[in-house]
Amino acid sequence: MSANKESWGSRVGLILAMAGNAVGLGNFLRFPVQAVQNGGGAFIIPYLICFLVMGIPLLWIEWSMGRFGGKFGHHSTPFIVDTMHKNRLWKYIGVFGIWTNIAVASYYCYLESWTLSYVFHSLGGTFSGLDQIGVSNFFDEYVNLGESTFGIPYEPIFFFVVCLLLNTWILSQGLAKGVERVAKIGMPLLIVFGMFLAYKGFTINAGENGAINDSSVGLNFLWTPNFDELWSPTVWLAAAGQIFFTLSVGMGTIHCYASYVRSKDDIALNAMSAGWMNEFVEVVLGASILIPISIGYLGIDGVVDLVNSQGGLGLGFRTLPYLFYQWGDVLGAIAGVMWFGLLFFAGITSSLAMGTPWIGFLQDEFNWNRRPAAWSFGLIVLVLGMPTVLFFKYGVFDEYDYWAGTVSLVVFALFESILFAWVFGMNKGWREITSGADIKVPGIYKFIIKFVTPLLLLWVFIGSLITPKGGDWAGAFSNGWELDDSSIINKIKNSNLKRQLAEATDPAVIEQLQETLFFVNASRILLVVVFLSIAGLVYMAYKKRVREGRI
Amino acid sequence: MLSTMLLVTGATIYFFIRVLKTPPKPEPDSYLDNDDEIERRAPRA
């Protein structure tokens, strides 16, 4: 018998935990940058269409798969997908639903630890009196394990371990007393902090506190539609990709959370409520902070340069702490605590979700108790996460993010949508979605889930696999297909790094690139080893089930 | 911009209110917190 006897405390708690799982740092740091880079206000059109025809269907698919598997006592994807078809290979596809979470948690907890550290630095006044370059240098010093302002040796490692201990302890408390309780505190606080900062983002006046633009300049820059971009496949790929990241679909966490819902209880309305809550945080709050505040003080050209060179992460950590202090020392510190506090709550509600599939797997298959299962997750993430801390400058962090946090989501979502609609069968699948539903699910979704969602996912996957140079699809069709360095195929071949190596003449640069190439390949090998190890455990669990007569 | 923000905010509030207003299913349900409510306990056989 499984040692897993967990339950959710309340329906609102479940929805907040699901929304917390979806709301992450990407809502505040990735979405506005994607919008700026892909047609501004026009981006929102493909984005919302992708939400309706890919995001919502995937939410319903994952919630119903999870609840279906839960009926048979399964709380992780390998054996949830195994119950849906007799082919034994499906459970190895389900390995993605554990592997992705462990690999993503390994770098995500590190990112989360930055936010925790920056909360304390904002409180301690570290950024007060620093200019923009000073704040940016602080970030470089931090991630390169340089000198600590607090005098803590190896401060990033210290905060990483603290963050991991906190995650592990909360996970060990269980679903209702741990994960759900944090969501009930974290989500409302995140929304309050977000609303305060969005208000500040909406009320910047040129000439006040060193601002050079009104809020309207930044908001117009973000929202003015560039309809020429609307027909670009690159923009649609970016919109579809953003929907993946923001909803945390294709990870296995939604299946796990939903597996604790009984079959007669609703999932259709729950999924809509949690999904739209995430959209509110992203479209309303996320779009009103980073870009409007940055453009208010740095101008459009300055922000475009920063976005292109540093991305949303750089803007959030290297620039915003400096900009907050334009409002004075006290308000600067408060805004810093709120900004990084908001990011911390967004991060921890997601990283906690990443721990639950592994814990559920150990409880179901090997009769582990919650507490040791939670600590084993913490230990694995510590071991797997340390390379991202120690070798950050060699791109280990980015490598984990690309394979586990980007490619894997699309691959697993593609498989699960085919399994649900075509292998399990749309009629059975539709019964699962609508069973116990507290809303009427529109019948058109039967068609969308069967045809549109899998085709869209296939297109996203193929589009990412063979992205043409510069995203010029029309040119690729007419002038021959040259792959972009961001395509999966060129990533596998390390084309970008190898070209840089071939062009480099400075011995120091050559050495740095060679070391980066080594660490990039080593990270991939490590990730493959982890995947195969989990697949081995799934095989052992299967054999155990056979021995016990459970199959 | 405003129409998008209002649409998203409206949908979020609408679905959340529907969750709050929908009466819970009879016990045993998926949630622990209401197990102590006397009127929701399943009648003894």
Coordinates of C-alpha atoms in Angstrom, one line a residue:
Chain A
M1 CA 0.0 0.0 0.0
S2 CA 1.1 3.5 -0.7
A3 CA 2.1 5.7 2.3
N4 CA 0.5 8.6 0.5
K5 CA -2.7 9.7 2.4
E6 CA -2.5 13.4 1.7
S7 CA -5.3 15.8 0.9
W8 CA -5.8 19.5 0.2
G9 CA -7.2 21.6 3.0
S10 CA -9.7 23.7 0.9
R11 CA -10.7 24.4 -2.6
V12 CA -9.5 28.0 -2.5
G13 CA -6.2 26.7 -1.1
L14 CA -5.8 24.3 -4.0
I15 CA -6.5 27.0 -6.5
L16 CA -4.0 29.4 -4.9
A17 CA -1.4 26.6 -4.8
M18 CA -2.1 25.9 -8.5
A19 CA -1.9 29.6 -9.4
G20 CA 1.2 29.9 -7.2
N21 CA 2.7 27.0 -9.2
A22 CA 2.0 28.8 -12.4
V23 CA 3.0 32.3 -11.3
G24 CA 6.8 32.5 -11.3
L25 CA 9.6 34.9 -11.9
G26 CA 8.8 34.7 -15.7
N27 CA 5.5 36.6 -15.1
F28 CA 7.4 39.7 -14.1
L29 CA 10.8 39.3 -15.9
R30 CA 10.1 37.3 -19.0
F31 CA 6.6 38.4 -20.2
P32 CA 7.3 42.1 -20.6
V33 CA 10.6 41.5 -22.4
Q34 CA 8.9 39.0 -24.8
A35 CA 6.2 41.6 -25.5
V36 CA 8.7 44.4 -26.2
Q37 CA 10.7 42.1 -28.5
N38 CA 7.7 40.7 -30.4
G39 CA 5.6 43.6 -31.6
G40 CA 4.5 45.3 -28.3
G41 CA 0.7 45.4 -28.1
A42 CA 0.4 43.1 -31.1
F43 CA 2.1 40.4 -29.1
I44 CA -0.9 40.2 -26.8
I45 CA -3.1 39.0 -29.7
P46 CA -1.2 35.7 -30.5
Y47 CA -0.5 35.4 -26.8
L48 CA -4.2 35.4 -25.8
I49 CA -5.1 33.2 -28.8
C50 CA -2.4 30.7 -27.7
F51 CA -3.8 30.9 -24.1
L52 CA -7.3 30.0 -25.4
V53 CA -6.4 27.2 -27.8
M54 CA -3.3 25.8 -26.2
G55 CA -3.0 27.0 -22.6
I56 CA -6.6 26.3 -21.4
P57 CA -6.8 22.9 -23.2
L58 CA -3.5 21.8 -21.7
L59 CA -4.7 22.9 -18.2
W60 CA -7.8 20.8 -18.6
I61 CA -5.8 17.9 -20.0
E62 CA -3.3 17.9 -17.1
W63 CA -5.9 18.5 -14.4
S64 CA -8.0 15.6 -15.7
M65 CA -5.0 13.3 -16.3
G66 CA -3.9 14.0 -12.7
R67 CA -7.4 13.3 -11.2
F68 CA -7.7 10.2 -13.3
G69 CA -4.4 8.8 -12.1
G70 CA -5.2 9.8 -8.5
K71 CA -8.2 7.4 -8.6
F72 CA -5.7 4.5 -8.9
G73 CA -3.4 5.9 -6.2
H74 CA -0.8 7.5 -8.5
H75 CA 0.6 11.0 -7.8
S76 CA 3.4 11.3 -10.4
T77 CA 3.3 11.2 -14.1
P78 CA 5.1 7.9 -14.9
F79 CA 2.3 5.8 -13.5
I80 CA -0.5 8.4 -14.2
V81 CA 0.2 8.0 -17.9
D82 CA 0.7 4.3 -17.4
T83 CA -3.0 4.0 -16.3
M84 CA -4.2 5.6 -19.5
H85 CA -2.9 3.0 -22.0
K86 CA -1.6 -0.5 -21.8
N87 CA 1.6 0.2 -23.7
R88 CA 4.4 -0.1 -21.1
L89 CA 6.6 2.6 -22.8
W90 CA 4.3 5.4 -21.7
K91 CA 5.5 5.4 -18.2
Y92 CA 9.0 6.2 -19.5
I93 CA 7.5 9.2 -21.3
G94 CA 6.1 10.1 -17.9
V95 CA 9.7 10.3 -16.5
F96 CA 9.7 13.8 -18.0
G97 CA 7.2 14.8 -15.3
I98 CA 9.7 14.1 -12.5
W99 CA 13.0 14.8 -14.3
T100 CA 11.9 18.3 -15.5
N101 CA 11.0 19.3 -12.0
I102 CA 14.2 18.1 -10.4
A103 CA 16.3 19.7 -13.0
V104 CA 14.4 23.0 -13.1
A105 CA 14.3 23.2 -9.3
S106 CA 18.1 22.9 -9.3
Y107 CA 18.6 26.2 -11.0
Y108 CA 15.3 27.8 -10.0
C109 CA 16.0 27.5 -6.3
Y110 CA 19.3 29.3 -7.0
L111 CA 17.4 32.1 -8.7
E112 CA 14.9 32.2 -5.9
S113 CA 17.8 32.5 -3.4
W114 CA 18.9 35.7 -5.2
T115 CA 15.5 37.2 -4.5
L116 CA 15.8 36.3 -0.9
S117 CA 19.2 37.7 -0.6
Y118 CA 18.2 40.9 -2.4
V119 CA 15.3 41.3 0.1
F120 CA 17.8 41.5 2.9
H121 CA 20.2 43.7 0.9
S122 CA 17.2 46.1 0.2
L123 CA 16.4 46.1 3.9
G124 CA 20.1 46.6 4.9
G125 CA 20.4 49.6 2.5
T126 CA 23.1 47.9 0.3
F127 CA 21.9 49.7 -2.8
S128 CA 21.5 53.1 -1.2
G129 CA 24.0 55.5 -2.7
L130 CA 25.1 53.1 -5.5
D131 CA 24.8 54.4 -9.0
Q132 CA 23.5 52.2 -11.8
I133 CA 26.9 50.7 -12.6
G134 CA 27.4 50.1 -8.9
V135 CA 24.2 48.0 -8.6
S136 CA 25.1 46.2 -11.8
N137 CA 28.6 45.4 -10.5
F138 CA 27.1 44.2 -7.2
F139 CA 25.1 41.6 -9.3
D140 CA 28.3 40.5 -11.1
E141 CA 30.2 40.3 -7.9
Y142 CA 27.4 38.2 -6.3
V143 CA 27.0 35.6 -9.1
N144 CA 30.8 35.2 -9.4
L145 CA 31.0 34.4 -5.6
G146 CA 32.9 37.6 -5.0
E147 CA 33.2 39.7 -1.8
S148 CA 30.0 39.8 0.3
T149 CA 28.6 43.1 1.5
F150 CA 27.2 41.3 4.6
G151 CA 30.6 39.7 5.3
I152 CA 29.1 36.2 4.8
P153 CA 31.6 33.9 3.1
Y154 CA 30.3 32.5 -0.2
E155 CA 27.0 34.4 0.3
P156 CA 25.3 33.0 -2.8
I157 CA 25.9 29.5 -1.5
F158 CA 24.6 30.4 1.9
F159 CA 21.4 31.9 0.6
F160 CA 21.0 28.9 -1.8
V161 CA 21.2 26.5 1.0
V162 CA 18.9 28.5 3.2
C163 CA 16.4 28.7 0.4
L164 CA 16.6 25.0 -0.2
L165 CA 16.2 24.2 3.5
L166 CA 13.1 26.3 3.6
N167 CA 11.6 24.6 0.5
T168 CA 12.4 21.2 1.9
W169 CA 11.0 21.9 5.4
I170 CA 7.8 23.3 3.9
L171 CA 7.5 20.2 1.6
S172 CA 8.0 17.9 4.6
Q173 CA 5.0 19.5 6.3
G174 CA 2.7 18.1 3.7
L175 CA 0.2 19.5 1.2
A176 CA -2.3 21.2 3.4
K177 CA 0.0 22.2 6.2
G178 CA 3.0 23.1 4.0
V179 CA 2.4 23.9 0.4
E180 CA -1.1 25.2 0.7
R181 CA -0.4 27.3 3.7
V182 CA 2.5 29.1 1.9
A183 CA 0.3 29.7 -1.1
K184 CA -2.5 31.2 1.1
I185 CA 0.1 33.6 2.5
G186 CA 2.3 34.1 -0.5
M187 CA -0.2 34.7 -3.3
P188 CA -2.2 37.5 -1.6
L189 CA 1.1 39.2 -0.5
L190 CA 2.4 38.9 -4.0
I191 CA -0.7 40.6 -5.4
V192 CA -0.6 43.4 -2.8
F193 CA 3.1 44.1 -3.5
G194 CA 2.5 43.9 -7.3
M195 CA -0.4 46.3 -7.1
F196 CA 1.7 48.8 -5.1
L197 CA 4.6 48.6 -7.6
A198 CA 2.1 48.7 -10.6
Y199 CA 0.6 51.9 -9.1
K200 CA 4.1 53.4 -8.9
G201 CA 4.7 52.2 -12.5
F202 CA 1.5 54.0 -13.6
T203 CA 2.2 57.3 -11.8
I204 CA 5.8 58.3 -12.9
N205 CA 5.9 61.9 -14.0
A206 CA 8.8 63.3 -16.1
G207 CA 10.9 65.7 -14.1
E208 CA 10.0 64.3 -10.7
N209 CA 12.7 62.3 -8.8
G210 CA 15.0 62.3 -11.9
A211 CA 12.4 60.7 -14.2
I212 CA 12.8 61.6 -17.9
N213 CA 9.5 60.2 -19.1
D214 CA 6.0 59.9 -18.0
S215 CA 4.6 56.4 -17.3
S216 CA 2.6 56.7 -20.5
V217 CA 5.8 56.5 -22.6
G218 CA 6.8 53.1 -21.2
L219 CA 3.2 51.8 -21.3
N220 CA 2.8 53.0 -24.9
F221 CA 6.1 51.4 -25.8
L222 CA 4.9 48.1 -24.4
W223 CA 1.4 48.2 -25.6
T224 CA 1.4 50.0 -29.0
P225 CA 0.6 47.3 -31.5
N226 CA 3.0 46.7 -34.4
F227 CA 0.7 44.8 -36.6
D228 CA 3.5 44.1 -39.2
E229 CA 4.8 41.6 -36.6
L230 CA 1.5 39.9 -36.2
W231 CA 2.0 37.5 -39.2
S232 CA 5.6 36.6 -38.2
P233 CA 5.9 32.9 -37.2
T234 CA 8.6 34.0 -34.8
V235 CA 6.1 36.1 -32.9
W236 CA 3.6 33.3 -32.7
L237 CA 6.4 30.9 -31.5
A238 CA 7.4 33.4 -28.8
A239 CA 3.7 33.8 -27.7
A240 CA 3.2 30.0 -27.6
G241 CA 6.5 29.6 -25.7
Q242 CA 5.5 32.2 -23.2
I243 CA 2.2 30.4 -22.5
F244 CA 4.2 27.3 -21.7
F245 CA 6.4 29.0 -19.2
T246 CA 3.7 31.0 -17.6
L247 CA 1.2 28.2 -17.0
S248 CA 3.8 25.6 -15.9
V249 CA 2.3 23.1 -18.3
G250 CA 4.3 20.2 -19.6
M251 CA 6.0 19.8 -16.2
G252 CA 4.0 17.2 -14.3
T253 CA 3.3 19.5 -11.4
I254 CA -0.4 20.1 -12.3
H255 CA -0.9 16.4 -12.7
C256 CA 0.5 15.9 -9.2
Y257 CA -1.6 18.6 -7.5
A258 CA -4.7 17.4 -9.3
S259 CA -4.1 13.8 -8.4
Y260 CA -5.3 14.6 -4.8
V261 CA -8.7 15.7 -6.1
R262 CA -11.5 13.1 -5.9
S263 CA -13.2 12.1 -9.1
K264 CA -16.6 13.6 -8.2
D265 CA -15.0 17.0 -7.5
D266 CA -14.7 19.8 -10.1
I267 CA -11.5 20.4 -12.1
A268 CA -12.9 22.4 -15.0
L269 CA -13.7 25.6 -13.0
N270 CA -10.6 25.1 -10.8
A271 CA -8.4 25.0 -13.8
M272 CA -10.0 28.2 -15.3
S273 CA -9.7 30.1 -12.0
A274 CA -6.1 29.2 -11.4
G275 CA -5.2 29.8 -15.1
W276 CA -6.8 33.3 -15.3
M277 CA -5.3 34.2 -11.9
N278 CA -1.9 33.6 -13.4
E279 CA -2.9 35.7 -16.5
F280 CA -3.9 38.6 -14.2
V281 CA -0.5 38.5 -12.4
E282 CA 1.3 38.4 -15.8
V283 CA -0.7 40.7 -18.1
V284 CA -1.9 43.3 -15.5
L285 CA 0.8 43.3 -12.8
G286 CA 3.8 41.9 -14.8
A287 CA 3.3 44.4 -17.6
S288 CA 3.0 47.4 -15.3
I289 CA 6.3 47.3 -13.4
L290 CA 9.5 46.4 -15.1
I291 CA 9.2 48.2 -18.4
P292 CA 7.2 51.4 -17.4
I293 CA 9.5 52.1 -14.4
S294 CA 12.7 51.4 -16.4
I295 CA 11.7 53.6 -19.4
G296 CA 10.5 56.3 -17.0
Y297 CA 14.1 56.8 -15.8
L298 CA 16.3 55.4 -18.6
G299 CA 14.4 56.2 -21.7
I300 CA 13.3 53.8 -24.5
D301 CA 16.8 53.5 -26.1
G302 CA 18.5 52.8 -22.8
V303 CA 16.0 50.1 -21.9
V304 CA 16.1 48.5 -25.4
D305 CA 19.9 48.2 -25.0
L306 CA 19.6 46.7 -21.6
V307 CA 16.9 44.3 -22.6
N308 CA 19.0 43.1 -25.6
S309 CA 22.1 42.8 -23.6
Q310 CA 20.8 41.6 -20.2
G311 CA 17.3 40.4 -20.7
G312 CA 14.5 40.7 -18.1
L313 CA 16.7 39.0 -15.4
G314 CA 19.4 41.6 -15.8
L315 CA 16.9 44.5 -15.8
G316 CA 15.2 43.2 -12.7
F317 CA 18.4 42.6 -10.7
R318 CA 20.9 45.0 -12.2
T319 CA 18.7 48.1 -12.8
L320 CA 15.5 48.2 -10.8
P321 CA 17.2 48.4 -7.3
Y322 CA 19.0 51.5 -8.5
L323 CA 15.8 53.0 -10.0
F324 CA 13.8 52.4 -6.8
Y325 CA 16.3 54.6 -4.9
Q326 CA 15.3 57.6 -7.1
W327 CA 12.1 57.7 -4.9
G328 CA 14.3 58.3 -1.8
D329 CA 16.0 56.0 0.7
V330 CA 12.9 54.9 2.6
L331 CA 10.6 54.3 -0.4
G332 CA 13.5 52.8 -2.3
A333 CA 14.1 50.3 0.4
I334 CA 10.4 49.5 0.7
A335 CA 10.0 49.1 -3.1
G336 CA 13.1 46.9 -3.2
V337 CA 11.7 44.6 -0.4
M338 CA 8.3 44.5 -2.2
W339 CA 9.9 43.8 -5.6
F340 CA 12.2 41.0 -4.5
G341 CA 9.6 39.8 -1.9
L342 CA 7.1 39.5 -4.7
L343 CA 9.7 37.6 -6.8
F344 CA 10.5 35.4 -3.9
F345 CA 6.9 34.4 -3.3
A346 CA 6.4 33.9 -7.0
G347 CA 9.5 31.6 -7.0
I348 CA 8.8 29.6 -3.8
T349 CA 5.2 28.7 -4.7
S350 CA 6.6 27.3 -8.0
S351 CA 9.6 25.5 -6.5
L352 CA 7.4 23.8 -3.9
A353 CA 5.3 22.5 -6.7
M354 CA 8.4 21.0 -8.3
G355 CA 9.1 18.9 -5.2
T356 CA 5.7 17.2 -5.1
P357 CA 6.0 14.8 -8.0
W358 CA 9.2 13.3 -6.7
I359 CA 7.8 13.0 -3.2
G360 CA 4.5 11.5 -4.5
F361 CA 6.5 9.0 -6.6
L362 CA 8.6 7.8 -3.6
Q363 CA 5.5 7.6 -1.4
D364 CA 3.4 5.6 -4.0
E365 CA 6.1 3.3 -5.3
F366 CA 8.5 2.7 -2.4
N367 CA 6.3 3.5 0.6
W368 CA 8.5 6.4 1.8
N369 CA 7.1 8.7 4.3
R370 CA 6.6 12.4 3.4
R371 CA 9.5 13.7 5.5
P372 CA 12.4 11.5 4.2
A373 CA 11.0 11.9 0.7
A374 CA 11.1 15.7 1.0
W375 CA 14.6 15.7 2.4
S376 CA 15.8 13.4 -0.4
F377 CA 14.4 16.0 -2.9
G378 CA 16.3 18.7 -1.1
L379 CA 19.5 16.7 -1.2
I380 CA 19.2 15.9 -4.9
V381 CA 18.5 19.5 -5.8
L382 CA 21.5 20.6 -3.7
V383 CA 23.8 18.2 -5.5
L384 CA 22.4 19.0 -8.9
G385 CA 22.1 22.7 -8.2
M386 CA 25.7 23.3 -7.0
P387 CA 27.1 23.3 -10.5
T388 CA 24.8 26.1 -11.4
V389 CA 26.1 28.1 -8.5
L390 CA 29.8 27.3 -8.8
F391 CA 30.0 27.4 -12.7
F392 CA 27.4 30.1 -13.4
K393 CA 29.7 32.0 -15.6
Y394 CA 30.3 28.9 -17.8
G395 CA 26.6 28.8 -18.7
V396 CA 25.6 25.7 -16.6
F397 CA 22.6 27.7 -15.4
D398 CA 21.5 28.5 -18.9
E399 CA 22.0 24.9 -20.1
Y400 CA 19.7 23.5 -17.4
D401 CA 17.2 26.2 -18.2
Y402 CA 17.3 25.5 -21.9
W403 CA 16.9 21.7 -21.8
A404 CA 14.8 21.1 -18.7
G405 CA 13.0 24.4 -18.5
T406 CA 12.3 25.0 -22.2
V407 CA 12.6 22.0 -24.6
S408 CA 11.4 19.3 -22.2
L409 CA 8.1 21.2 -21.5
V410 CA 7.2 21.2 -25.2
V411 CA 8.2 17.6 -25.7
F412 CA 6.2 16.3 -22.8
A413 CA 3.2 18.5 -23.5
L414 CA 3.2 17.2 -27.1
F415 CA 3.2 13.6 -25.9
E416 CA 0.6 14.1 -23.3
S417 CA -1.8 15.9 -25.7
I418 CA -1.5 13.0 -28.2
L419 CA -1.9 10.4 -25.4
F420 CA -5.0 12.2 -24.0
A421 CA -6.8 13.0 -27.3
W422 CA -5.8 10.1 -29.5
V423 CA -4.6 7.2 -27.4
F424 CA -6.7 7.5 -24.3
G425 CA -9.5 8.7 -26.6
M426 CA -11.3 12.0 -26.8
N427 CA -14.6 10.7 -25.6
K428 CA -13.1 9.3 -22.4
G429 CA -11.0 12.4 -22.1
W430 CA -14.0 14.6 -22.4
R431 CA -15.8 12.7 -19.8
E432 CA -12.9 13.2 -17.5
I433 CA -12.8 16.9 -18.0
T434 CA -16.5 17.4 -17.6
S435 CA -17.0 14.9 -14.7
G436 CA -18.1 16.9 -11.6
A437 CA -17.6 20.2 -13.5
D438 CA -19.0 23.3 -11.9
I439 CA -19.1 25.1 -15.2
K440 CA -20.3 24.1 -18.7
V441 CA -17.2 23.4 -20.7
P442 CA -17.8 24.7 -24.3
G443 CA -18.2 21.8 -26.8
I444 CA -15.8 23.5 -29.2
Y445 CA -13.0 22.5 -26.9
K446 CA -13.5 18.8 -27.9
F447 CA -12.4 19.8 -31.4
I448 CA -9.6 22.1 -30.1
I449 CA -8.1 19.5 -27.8
K450 CA -8.3 16.8 -30.4
F451 CA -6.9 18.7 -33.4
V452 CA -5.7 22.3 -32.7
T453 CA -3.7 21.8 -29.5
P454 CA -1.6 18.8 -30.7
L455 CA -1.0 20.5 -34.1
L456 CA 0.0 23.8 -32.5
L457 CA 2.4 21.9 -30.1
L458 CA 3.9 20.0 -33.0
W459 CA 4.4 23.3 -34.9
V460 CA 6.1 24.8 -31.8
F461 CA 8.3 21.8 -31.5
I462 CA 9.3 21.7 -35.1
G463 CA 9.6 25.5 -35.2
S464 CA 12.1 25.3 -32.3
L465 CA 13.9 22.4 -33.8
I466 CA 14.7 24.0 -37.1
T467 CA 14.4 27.8 -36.4
P468 CA 15.7 29.6 -39.5
K469 CA 18.5 32.1 -39.2
G470 CA 17.3 35.4 -37.8
G471 CA 13.7 34.0 -37.6
D472 CA 13.3 34.7 -41.3
W473 CA 10.8 32.0 -42.3
A474 CA 9.9 33.5 -45.7
G475 CA 13.6 33.9 -46.6
A476 CA 14.3 30.3 -45.5
F477 CA 11.7 28.9 -47.8
S478 CA 12.9 30.8 -50.8
N479 CA 16.7 31.0 -50.3
G480 CA 17.6 27.8 -48.5
W481 CA 17.3 26.8 -44.9
E482 CA 20.1 28.0 -42.7
L483 CA 19.6 27.2 -39.1
D484 CA 19.6 29.8 -36.4
D485 CA 21.9 29.3 -33.4
S486 CA 18.8 29.3 -31.2
S487 CA 17.4 26.2 -33.0
I488 CA 17.5 22.9 -31.0
I489 CA 19.7 21.3 -33.7
N490 CA 22.3 24.0 -33.6
K491 CA 22.2 24.1 -29.8
I492 CA 23.0 20.4 -29.8
K493 CA 25.9 21.0 -32.1
N494 CA 27.1 24.0 -30.0
S495 CA 27.3 25.9 -33.2
N496 CA 27.5 29.3 -31.6
L497 CA 30.3 28.4 -29.2
K498 CA 32.3 26.6 -31.8
R499 CA 32.0 29.6 -34.2
Q500 CA 33.2 31.9 -31.4
L501 CA 36.1 29.6 -30.7
A502 CA 37.0 29.6 -34.4
E503 CA 37.0 33.4 -34.5
A504 CA 38.7 34.0 -31.2
T505 CA 42.4 35.1 -31.3
D506 CA 43.0 36.1 -27.6
P507 CA 44.3 33.1 -25.7
A508 CA 42.4 34.1 -22.6
V509 CA 39.1 34.2 -24.6
I510 CA 39.9 30.9 -26.2
E511 CA 40.6 29.3 -22.8
Q512 CA 37.3 30.7 -21.4
L513 CA 35.3 29.4 -24.4
Q514 CA 37.0 26.0 -24.2
E515 CA 36.0 25.8 -20.5
T516 CA 32.5 26.9 -21.3
L517 CA 32.2 24.2 -24.0
F518 CA 33.4 21.6 -21.4
F519 CA 30.9 22.7 -18.8
V520 CA 28.0 22.9 -21.3
N521 CA 28.7 19.3 -22.4
A522 CA 29.2 18.1 -18.8
S523 CA 25.8 19.7 -17.8
R524 CA 24.1 17.8 -20.6
I525 CA 25.7 14.5 -19.6
L526 CA 24.6 15.1 -16.0
L527 CA 21.0 15.9 -17.0
V528 CA 20.9 12.7 -19.2
V529 CA 22.3 10.6 -16.3
V530 CA 19.6 12.0 -14.0
F531 CA 16.9 11.2 -16.6
L532 CA 18.2 7.6 -17.0
S533 CA 18.4 7.2 -13.2
I534 CA 14.7 8.2 -12.8
A535 CA 13.8 5.9 -15.7
G536 CA 15.7 3.1 -13.8
L537 CA 13.7 3.8 -10.7
V538 CA 10.4 3.7 -12.7
Y539 CA 11.5 0.3 -14.0
M540 CA 12.2 -0.9 -10.5
A541 CA 8.9 0.4 -9.3
Y542 CA 7.2 -1.5 -12.2
K543 CA 9.0 -4.7 -11.3
K544 CA 8.0 -4.2 -7.7
R545 CA 4.3 -3.8 -8.7
V546 CA 4.5 -7.0 -10.7
R547 CA 6.0 -8.9 -7.8
E548 CA 3.3 -7.6 -5.5
G549 CA 0.6 -8.6 -8.0
R550 CA -0.5 -4.9 -8.4
I551 CA -0.3 -5.2 -12.2
Chain B
M1 CA -4.1 48.2 -23.2
L2 CA -7.0 49.0 -20.8
S3 CA -9.4 46.8 -22.6
T4 CA -7.0 43.8 -22.3
M5 CA -6.3 44.5 -18.7
L6 CA -10.0 44.9 -17.9
L7 CA -10.8 41.6 -19.8
V8 CA -8.2 39.7 -17.9
T9 CA -9.1 41.2 -14.5
G10 CA -12.8 40.6 -15.2
A11 CA -12.3 36.9 -16.2
T12 CA -10.1 36.4 -13.1
I13 CA -12.7 37.8 -10.7
Y14 CA -15.6 36.1 -12.5
F15 CA -14.1 32.6 -12.2
F16 CA -12.9 33.1 -8.6
I17 CA -16.3 34.3 -7.5
R18 CA -17.9 31.3 -9.2
V19 CA -15.5 29.1 -7.2
L20 CA -16.5 30.9 -3.9
K21 CA -20.2 30.7 -4.7
T22 CA -20.4 27.1 -5.8
P23 CA -21.7 24.9 -2.9
P24 CA -19.3 22.1 -2.0
K25 CA -20.0 18.5 -3.1
P26 CA -21.3 16.0 -0.4
E27 CA -18.7 14.3 1.8
P28 CA -16.4 12.6 1.3
D29 CA -14.9 15.4 -0.8
S30 CA -11.3 16.3 -1.6
Y31 CA -10.8 18.9 1.1
L32 CA -9.9 18.5 4.8
D33 CA -11.0 21.8 6.2
N34 CA -14.7 21.2 6.0
D35 CA -14.6 17.7 7.5
D36 CA -15.4 19.1 11.0
E37 CA -18.5 20.9 9.8
I38 CA -21.4 18.9 11.4
E39 CA -23.9 19.6 8.6
R40 CA -21.4 18.2 6.1
R41 CA -20.7 14.9 7.8
A42 CA -22.0 11.9 6.0
P43 CA -25.0 10.3 7.8
R44 CA -24.1 7.1 9.6
A45 CA -25.4 3.9 8.0

